[in-house]
mmCIF file of C-alpha atoms in Angstrom:
data_model
loop_
_atom_site.group_PDB
_atom_site.id
_atom_site.type_symbol
_atom_site.label_atom_id
_atom_site.label_comp_id
_atom_site.label_asym_id
_atom_site.label_seq_id
_atom_site.Cartn_x
_atom_site.Cartn_y
_atom_site.Cartn_z
ATOM 1 C CA MET Z 1 16.996 94.029 47.408
ATOM 2 C CA LEU Z 2 14.756 96.729 45.944
ATOM 3 C CA THR Z 3 11.563 94.660 45.921
ATOM 4 C CA ARG Z 4 12.087 93.675 49.556
ATOM 5 C CA ARG Z 5 12.444 97.343 50.472
ATOM 6 C CA LEU Z 6 9.206 98.048 48.653
ATOM 7 C CA ALA Z 7 7.494 95.246 50.588
ATOM 8 C CA ALA Z 8 8.848 96.637 53.864
ATOM 9 C CA PHE Z 9 7.543 100.093 52.914
ATOM 10 C CA VAL Z 10 4.105 98.655 52.142
ATOM 11 C CA MET Z 11 4.013 96.852 55.478
ATOM 12 C CA SER Z 12 5.052 99.955 57.406
ATOM 13 C CA GLY Z 13 1.509 101.380 57.354
ATOM 14 C CA ARG Z 14 -1.845 101.497 55.604
ATOM 15 C CA TRP Z 15 -1.216 104.809 53.854
ATOM 16 C CA GLN Z 16 2.167 103.662 52.637
ATOM 17 C CA ALA Z 17 0.431 100.665 51.052
ATOM 18 C CA VAL Z 18 -2.161 102.942 49.414
ATOM 19 C CA VAL Z 19 0.516 105.262 48.027
ATOM 20 C CA ALA Z 20 2.576 102.355 46.659
ATOM 21 C CA ALA Z 21 -0.459 100.710 45.063
ATOM 22 C CA VAL Z 22 -1.672 103.934 43.433
ATOM 23 C CA LEU Z 23 1.705 105.059 42.100
ATOM 24 C CA LEU Z 24 2.470 101.627 40.663
ATOM 25 C CA ALA Z 25 -1.014 101.381 39.119
ATOM 26 C CA VAL Z 26 -0.644 104.776 37.426
ATOM 27 C CA ALA Z 27 2.839 103.872 36.181
ATOM 28 C CA GLY Z 28 1.393 100.571 34.990
ATOM 29 C CA VAL Z 29 -0.661 102.415 32.376
ATOM 30 C CA LEU Z 30 2.632 103.161 30.601
ATOM 31 C CA PHE Z 31 4.521 100.018 31.638
ATOM 32 C CA PRO Z 32 2.043 97.160 32.264
ATOM 33 C CA PRO Z 33 4.303 94.936 34.433
ATOM 34 C CA LEU Z 34 4.124 97.601 37.135
ATOM 35 C CA ALA Z 35 0.364 97.049 37.311
ATOM 36 C CA LEU Z 36 1.071 93.474 38.419
ATOM 37 C CA ILE Z 37 3.318 94.801 41.182
ATOM 38 C CA SER Z 38 0.572 97.242 42.184
ATOM 39 C CA ALA Z 39 -1.869 94.345 42.582
ATOM 40 C CA ALA Z 40 0.773 92.462 44.573
ATOM 41 C CA VAL Z 41 0.780 95.340 47.073
ATOM 42 C CA VAL Z 42 -2.931 94.804 47.751
ATOM 43 C CA ALA Z 43 -2.371 91.046 47.938
ATOM 44 C CA LEU Z 44 0.469 91.433 50.439
ATOM 45 C CA VAL Z 45 -1.680 93.519 52.768
ATOM 46 C CA THR Z 46 -4.443 90.911 52.493
ATOM 47 C CA LEU Z 47 -2.124 87.959 53.100
ATOM 48 C CA ARG Z 48 -0.599 89.578 56.172
ATOM 49 C CA HIS Z 49 -3.510 91.490 57.708
ATOM 50 C CA GLY Z 50 -6.648 89.969 56.238
ATOM 51 C CA PHE Z 51 -9.463 90.755 53.829
ATOM 52 C CA ASP Z 52 -10.727 93.863 55.659
ATOM 53 C CA GLN Z 53 -7.362 95.632 55.541
ATOM 54 C CA GLY Z 54 -6.843 94.690 51.902
ATOM 55 C CA LEU Z 55 -10.298 96.050 51.083
ATOM 56 C CA ILE Z 56 -9.492 99.334 52.823
ATOM 57 C CA VAL Z 57 -6.335 99.732 50.732
ATOM 58 C CA LEU Z 58 -8.340 98.923 47.607
ATOM 59 C CA GLY Z 59 -11.043 101.437 48.550
ATOM 60 C CA TRP Z 60 -8.736 104.351 49.281
ATOM 61 C CA GLY Z 61 -6.520 103.483 46.344
ATOM 62 C CA GLY Z 62 -9.536 103.314 44.040
ATOM 63 C CA ALA Z 63 -10.721 106.688 45.285
ATOM 64 C CA ALA Z 64 -7.295 108.195 44.603
ATOM 65 C CA ILE Z 65 -7.160 106.777 41.076
ATOM 66 C CA ALA Z 66 -10.724 107.977 40.432
ATOM 67 C CA ALA Z 67 -9.703 111.484 41.526
ATOM 68 C CA LEU Z 68 -6.681 111.401 39.214
ATOM 69 C CA ALA Z 69 -8.829 110.152 36.334
ATOM 70 C CA ALA Z 70 -11.337 112.941 36.976
ATOM 71 C CA LEU Z 71 -8.569 115.538 37.015
ATOM 72 C CA LEU Z 72 -6.701 114.302 33.957
ATOM 73 C CA LEU Z 73 -9.416 112.682 31.850
ATOM 74 C CA GLY Z 74 -12.656 114.028 33.242
ATOM 75 C CA ALA Z 75 -13.794 110.410 33.745
ATOM 76 C CA PRO Z 76 -13.645 109.304 37.400
ATOM 77 C CA LEU Z 77 -15.560 106.109 36.647
ATOM 78 C CA THR Z 78 -12.701 104.990 34.417
ATOM 79 C CA GLY Z 79 -10.381 105.171 37.403
ATOM 80 C CA VAL Z 80 -12.767 103.173 39.577
ATOM 81 C CA ILE Z 81 -13.167 100.472 36.938
ATOM 82 C CA TYR Z 82 -9.410 100.244 36.475
ATOM 83 C CA ALA Z 83 -8.747 99.891 40.201
ATOM 84 C CA VAL Z 84 -11.452 97.295 40.735
ATOM 85 C CA ALA Z 85 -10.488 95.250 37.673
ATOM 86 C CA GLN Z 86 -6.794 95.363 38.575
ATOM 87 C CA TRP Z 87 -6.980 94.766 42.321
ATOM 88 C CA LEU Z 88 -10.217 93.008 43.287
ATOM 89 C CA PRO Z 89 -9.469 89.577 41.709
ATOM 90 C CA VAL Z 90 -6.044 89.477 43.366
ATOM 91 C CA LEU Z 91 -7.546 90.576 46.694
ATOM 92 C CA LEU Z 92 -10.110 87.753 46.593
ATOM 93 C CA PHE Z 93 -7.573 85.076 45.716
ATOM 94 C CA ALA Z 94 -5.118 86.386 48.301
ATOM 95 C CA GLN Z 95 -7.834 85.883 50.900
ATOM 96 C CA LEU Z 96 -8.470 82.373 49.559
ATOM 97 C CA LEU Z 97 -4.749 81.563 49.858
ATOM 98 C CA ARG Z 98 -4.644 83.048 53.344
ATOM 99 C CA GLY Z 99 -7.569 80.918 54.455
ATOM 100 C CA SER Z 100 -6.704 77.669 52.697
ATOM 101 C CA ALA Z 101 -2.881 77.802 52.678
ATOM 102 C CA SER Z 102 -3.193 75.690 49.517
ATOM 103 C CA TRP Z 103 -1.886 76.760 46.135
ATOM 104 C CA ALA Z 104 -3.647 73.765 44.584
ATOM 105 C CA THR Z 105 -6.987 75.114 45.808
ATOM 106 C CA VAL Z 106 -6.224 78.653 44.670
ATOM 107 C CA MET Z 107 -5.073 77.638 41.200
ATOM 108 C CA THR Z 108 -7.967 75.234 40.697
ATOM 109 C CA VAL Z 109 -10.536 77.900 41.601
ATOM 110 C CA LEU Z 110 -8.703 80.461 39.471
ATOM 111 C CA ALA Z 111 -8.724 78.100 36.491
ATOM 112 C CA ALA Z 112 -12.440 77.451 37.066
ATOM 113 C CA VAL Z 113 -13.115 81.195 36.990
ATOM 114 C CA GLY Z 114 -11.168 81.502 33.732
ATOM 115 C CA LEU Z 115 -13.133 78.639 32.203
ATOM 116 C CA ALA Z 116 -16.399 80.229 33.328
ATOM 117 C CA ILE Z 117 -15.396 83.504 31.652
ATOM 118 C CA VAL Z 118 -14.723 81.756 28.338
ATOM 119 C CA LEU Z 119 -17.951 79.782 28.429
ATOM 120 C CA GLY Z 120 -19.951 82.773 29.656
ATOM 121 C CA VAL Z 121 -18.724 85.035 26.868
ATOM 122 C CA HIS Z 122 -19.536 82.425 24.226
ATOM 123 C CA LEU Z 123 -23.008 81.886 25.701
ATOM 124 C CA LEU Z 124 -23.835 85.594 25.958
ATOM 125 C CA VAL Z 125 -22.241 86.846 22.744
ATOM 126 C CA PRO Z 126 -23.648 85.179 19.594
ATOM 127 C CA ASP Z 127 -20.575 85.819 17.424
ATOM 128 C CA THR Z 128 -17.514 86.393 19.586
ATOM 129 C CA ALA Z 129 -15.146 86.199 16.600
ATOM 130 C CA GLN Z 130 -16.879 89.109 14.895
ATOM 131 C CA VAL Z 131 -16.836 91.220 18.066
ATOM 132 C CA TRP Z 132 -13.138 90.547 18.606
ATOM 133 C CA THR Z 133 -12.365 91.172 14.925
ATOM 134 C CA GLU Z 134 -13.885 94.641 15.107
ATOM 135 C CA LEU Z 135 -12.161 95.385 18.410
ATOM 136 C CA LEU Z 136 -8.749 94.169 17.260
ATOM 137 C CA GLN Z 137 -9.068 95.946 13.924
ATOM 138 C CA ARG Z 138 -9.848 99.207 15.671
ATOM 139 C CA ASN Z 139 -7.010 98.920 18.189
ATOM 140 C CA LEU Z 140 -4.290 96.985 16.367
ATOM 141 C CA GLY Z 141 -4.992 97.351 12.647
ATOM 142 C CA GLU Z 142 -3.020 100.563 12.233
ATOM 143 C CA LEU Z 143 -0.156 99.188 14.362
ATOM 144 C CA PHE Z 144 0.146 96.132 12.107
ATOM 145 C CA LYS Z 145 0.171 98.344 9.008
ATOM 146 C CA ARG Z 146 2.980 100.440 10.459
ATOM 147 C CA ALA Z 147 4.898 97.208 11.039
ATOM 148 C CA GLY Z 148 4.859 96.631 7.290
ATOM 149 C CA MET Z 149 1.954 94.228 6.935
ATOM 150 C CA GLY Z 150 -0.310 94.592 3.912
ATOM 151 C CA PRO Z 151 -4.096 95.039 4.237
ATOM 152 C CA ALA Z 152 -4.828 91.396 3.336
ATOM 153 C CA GLU Z 153 -2.221 90.130 5.796
ATOM 154 C CA VAL Z 154 -3.588 92.358 8.571
ATOM 155 C CA THR Z 155 -7.117 91.106 7.938
ATOM 156 C CA ALA Z 156 -6.023 87.458 7.955
ATOM 157 C CA THR Z 157 -3.942 87.867 11.124
ATOM 158 C CA ILE Z 158 -6.748 89.581 13.020
ATOM 159 C CA ALA Z 159 -9.283 86.990 11.821
ATOM 160 C CA ARG Z 160 -7.109 84.160 13.167
ATOM 161 C CA ALA Z 161 -6.519 85.896 16.476
ATOM 162 C CA ALA Z 162 -10.210 86.703 16.934
ATOM 163 C CA HIS Z 163 -11.120 83.012 17.137
ATOM 164 C CA TYR Z 164 -8.945 82.588 20.235
ATOM 165 C CA ALA Z 165 -9.118 86.084 21.765
ATOM 166 C CA THR Z 166 -11.606 85.180 24.503
ATOM 167 C CA GLY Z 167 -9.362 82.371 25.653
ATOM 168 C CA ALA Z 168 -6.311 84.629 25.488
ATOM 169 C CA PHE Z 169 -8.104 87.208 27.630
ATOM 170 C CA ALA Z 170 -9.107 84.634 30.254
ATOM 171 C CA MET Z 171 -5.621 83.119 30.197
ATOM 172 C CA SER Z 172 -4.047 86.549 30.740
ATOM 173 C CA LEU Z 173 -6.340 87.069 33.732
ATOM 174 C CA VAL Z 174 -5.313 83.732 35.257
ATOM 175 C CA LEU Z 175 -1.646 84.460 34.626
ATOM 176 C CA SER Z 176 -1.698 88.058 35.903
ATOM 177 C CA VAL Z 177 -3.555 87.141 39.120
ATOM 178 C CA SER Z 178 -1.164 84.215 39.662
ATOM 179 C CA LEU Z 179 1.966 86.316 39.154
ATOM 180 C CA SER Z 180 0.760 89.126 41.435
ATOM 181 C CA LEU Z 181 -0.190 86.624 44.118
ATOM 182 C CA MET Z 182 3.116 84.782 43.812
ATOM 183 C CA LEU Z 183 5.029 88.052 44.124
ATOM 184 C CA ALA Z 184 3.029 89.005 47.209
ATOM 185 C CA ARG Z 185 3.690 85.587 48.753
ATOM 186 C CA ALA Z 186 7.406 85.941 47.983
ATOM 187 C CA TRP Z 187 7.409 89.370 49.669
ATOM 188 C CA GLN Z 188 5.623 87.962 52.695
ATOM 189 C CA ALA Z 189 8.196 85.184 52.994
ATOM 190 C CA SER Z 190 11.154 87.531 52.539
ATOM 191 C CA LEU Z 191 9.919 89.701 55.413
ATOM 192 C CA TYR Z 192 8.618 87.087 57.839
ATOM 193 C CA ASN Z 193 9.777 83.636 56.699
ATOM 194 C CA PRO Z 194 12.965 83.811 54.580
ATOM 195 C CA GLY Z 195 13.155 80.981 52.072
ATOM 196 C CA GLY Z 196 9.562 79.982 52.723
ATOM 197 C CA PHE Z 197 8.172 80.858 49.318
ATOM 198 C CA ARG Z 198 10.977 79.074 47.487
ATOM 199 C CA ASP Z 199 10.225 75.863 49.377
ATOM 200 C CA GLU Z 200 6.484 76.365 48.881
ATOM 201 C CA TYR Z 201 6.672 77.067 45.146
ATOM 202 C CA THR Z 202 9.076 74.269 44.261
ATOM 203 C CA ARG Z 203 6.677 71.791 45.935
ATOM 204 C CA TRP Z 204 3.636 72.933 43.924
ATOM 205 C CA ARG Z 205 1.520 70.032 42.710
ATOM 206 C CA LEU Z 206 -1.960 70.620 41.409
ATOM 207 C CA GLY Z 207 -4.669 68.003 41.697
ATOM 208 C CA VAL Z 208 -5.131 65.039 39.378
ATOM 209 C CA VAL Z 209 -8.723 66.114 38.652
ATOM 210 C CA LEU Z 210 -7.590 69.361 37.034
ATOM 211 C CA ALA Z 211 -4.708 67.549 35.339
ATOM 212 C CA GLY Z 212 -7.102 64.925 33.981
ATOM 213 C CA PHE Z 213 -9.407 67.618 32.630
ATOM 214 C CA ALA Z 214 -6.447 69.339 30.946
ATOM 215 C CA ALA Z 215 -5.325 66.070 29.368
ATOM 216 C CA LEU Z 216 -8.861 65.375 28.154
ATOM 217 C CA LEU Z 217 -9.047 68.799 26.516
ATOM 218 C CA VAL Z 218 -5.783 68.212 24.679
ATOM 219 C CA VAL Z 219 -7.012 64.854 23.363
ATOM 220 C CA LEU Z 220 -10.302 66.384 22.223
ATOM 221 C CA ILE Z 221 -8.457 69.210 20.464
ATOM 222 C CA LEU Z 222 -6.323 66.702 18.544
ATOM 223 C CA VAL Z 223 -9.469 64.850 17.474
ATOM 224 C CA MET Z 224 -11.931 67.696 16.881
ATOM 225 C CA HIS Z 225 -9.785 70.791 16.104
ATOM 226 C CA ASN Z 226 -12.346 73.016 17.851
ATOM 227 C CA ALA Z 227 -11.514 76.668 18.632
ATOM 228 C CA LEU Z 228 -13.566 76.736 21.859
ATOM 229 C CA LEU Z 229 -11.700 73.702 23.176
ATOM 230 C CA VAL Z 230 -8.411 75.443 22.385
ATOM 231 C CA GLU Z 231 -9.535 78.483 24.388
ATOM 232 C CA LEU Z 232 -10.493 76.313 27.351
ATOM 233 C CA ALA Z 233 -7.145 74.524 27.185
ATOM 234 C CA MET Z 234 -5.282 77.852 27.123
ATOM 235 C CA VAL Z 235 -6.872 78.679 30.466
ATOM 236 C CA VAL Z 236 -6.605 75.346 32.230
ATOM 237 C CA LEU Z 237 -2.990 74.696 31.183
ATOM 238 C CA THR Z 238 -1.710 78.016 32.536
ATOM 239 C CA PRO Z 239 -1.461 76.819 36.180
ATOM 240 C CA PHE Z 240 0.481 73.759 34.989
ATOM 241 C CA LEU Z 241 2.953 76.005 33.160
ATOM 242 C CA LEU Z 242 3.664 77.727 36.474
ATOM 243 C CA GLN Z 243 3.858 74.376 38.248
ATOM 244 C CA ALA Z 244 6.434 73.117 35.757
ATOM 245 C CA ILE Z 245 8.618 76.185 36.262
ATOM 246 C CA GLY Z 246 8.519 75.608 40.015
ATOM 247 C CA LEU Z 247 9.310 71.928 39.456
ATOM 248 C CA LEU Z 248 12.373 72.758 37.356
ATOM 249 C CA HIS Z 249 13.585 75.269 39.938
ATOM 250 C CA GLY Z 250 13.278 72.541 42.561
ATOM 251 C CA LEU Z 251 15.077 69.935 40.463
ATOM 252 C CA VAL Z 252 17.959 72.299 39.720
ATOM 253 C CA ARG Z 253 18.292 73.055 43.420
ATOM 254 C CA GLN Z 254 17.867 69.401 44.393
ATOM 255 C CA GLY Z 255 20.498 68.232 41.923
ATOM 256 C CA GLY Z 256 22.968 71.002 42.703
ATOM 257 C CA MET Z 257 22.968 72.021 39.047
ATOM 258 C CA SER Z 258 24.116 75.333 37.603
ATOM 259 C CA VAL Z 259 21.672 78.236 37.542
ATOM 260 C CA GLY Z 260 22.516 78.440 33.846
ATOM 261 C CA TRP Z 261 19.879 75.764 33.236
ATOM 262 C CA LEU Z 262 17.224 78.128 34.532
ATOM 263 C CA VAL Z 263 18.599 81.031 32.530
ATOM 264 C CA GLY Z 264 18.365 78.875 29.416
ATOM 265 C CA LEU Z 265 14.796 77.946 30.326
ATOM 266 C CA TYR Z 266 13.692 81.575 30.568
ATOM 267 C CA VAL Z 267 15.544 82.554 27.390
ATOM 268 C CA LEU Z 268 13.743 79.801 25.457
ATOM 269 C CA LEU Z 269 10.441 80.771 27.039
ATOM 270 C CA PHE Z 270 10.996 84.365 25.932
ATOM 271 C CA LEU Z 271 12.074 83.440 22.399
ATOM 272 C CA ALA Z 272 9.385 80.809 21.752
ATOM 273 C CA PRO Z 273 6.550 81.325 24.252
ATOM 274 C CA PRO Z 274 3.855 79.200 22.547
ATOM 275 C CA GLN Z 275 6.111 76.185 22.015
ATOM 276 C CA MET Z 276 7.917 76.342 25.357
ATOM 277 C CA GLY Z 277 4.745 77.251 27.210
ATOM 278 C CA SER Z 278 2.951 74.208 25.773
ATOM 279 C CA LEU Z 279 5.889 71.935 26.581
ATOM 280 C CA LEU Z 280 6.158 73.187 30.157
ATOM 281 C CA ALA Z 281 2.399 72.908 30.685
ATOM 282 C CA ALA Z 282 2.607 69.276 29.528
ATOM 283 C CA VAL Z 283 5.404 68.660 32.034
ATOM 284 C CA GLY Z 284 3.225 70.168 34.752
ATOM 285 C CA VAL Z 285 0.314 67.869 33.872
ATOM 286 C CA VAL Z 286 2.596 64.816 33.908
ATOM 287 C CA ASP Z 287 4.033 65.899 37.265
ATOM 288 C CA SER Z 288 0.547 66.034 38.777
ATOM 289 C CA PHE Z 289 0.123 62.357 37.939
ATOM 290 C CA ALA Z 290 3.668 61.053 38.353
ATOM 291 C CA ASP Z 291 5.220 63.242 41.121
ATOM 292 C CA LEU Z 292 8.470 63.807 39.221
ATOM 293 C CA ARG Z 293 10.230 65.311 42.246
ATOM 294 C CA THR Z 294 9.986 62.075 44.171
ATOM 295 C CA ARG Z 295 11.025 60.000 41.176
ATOM 296 C CA PHE Z 296 14.136 62.095 40.539
ATOM 297 C CA ARG Z 297 14.978 62.038 44.226
ATOM 298 C CA ARG Z 298 14.881 58.247 44.219
ATOM 299 C CA GLY Z 299 16.773 58.056 40.939
ATOM 300 C CA ASP Z 300 13.953 56.180 39.128
#
């Protein structure tokens, strides 16, 4: 498999890891999913060899991207910021996973960081909606117009999005770090413990404290209809979305069902991400309380 060959190349030496991380990061500017794979390279080195080695790859990779940014854009600092923002969070959480061997711990801390970002932005910026409105108008306004939307429709769409943009940003951070870390863990298992990540992921179960907080947020949103609460829920429910996907993979495998069920799941998630994402997150919260794997195994 191509990704396994990439993982083997990364693990063949420090400079190979640096080259892979840099090339994928640069390609990620044009095709963002590759940036997640680039971060997974740094995470894999950290998971296998420790924080120091991961930091070395980050340092040399950051220097290379800074040099490229200086050559092409005349702005080396832009390259440094990109490398640090893309790789450092994944490096830190890879080290946390390496030390704790607990996805529940990693995802709880990651959710806490996302919540802190949302609350911090709202505390430090008096009118976040106005800031996001200006930013979105500048970057997306023309794109919406080219898509056939009228000026009034563009303004209304951006105004609605601006109220939840901080939460969307924090949620995207939680999701991107999670996906890069999961890919790195899958690579590590494929090289040194075949099948290990599959067993690990399908047994994911986050703590009842985080699940209780998520449930409380949902109840408060239904009662109060508050935008800040919605942003907080977007962040805290993201780990449960991933948990639910792992749960369903495990149930399909446990029940000997066709892989077509999983294909259907991903198709629906692609076609209706808000609705399916919310439904799956709810399943993940319920699983944290009820341990659905055990119940299905017993036939309850």
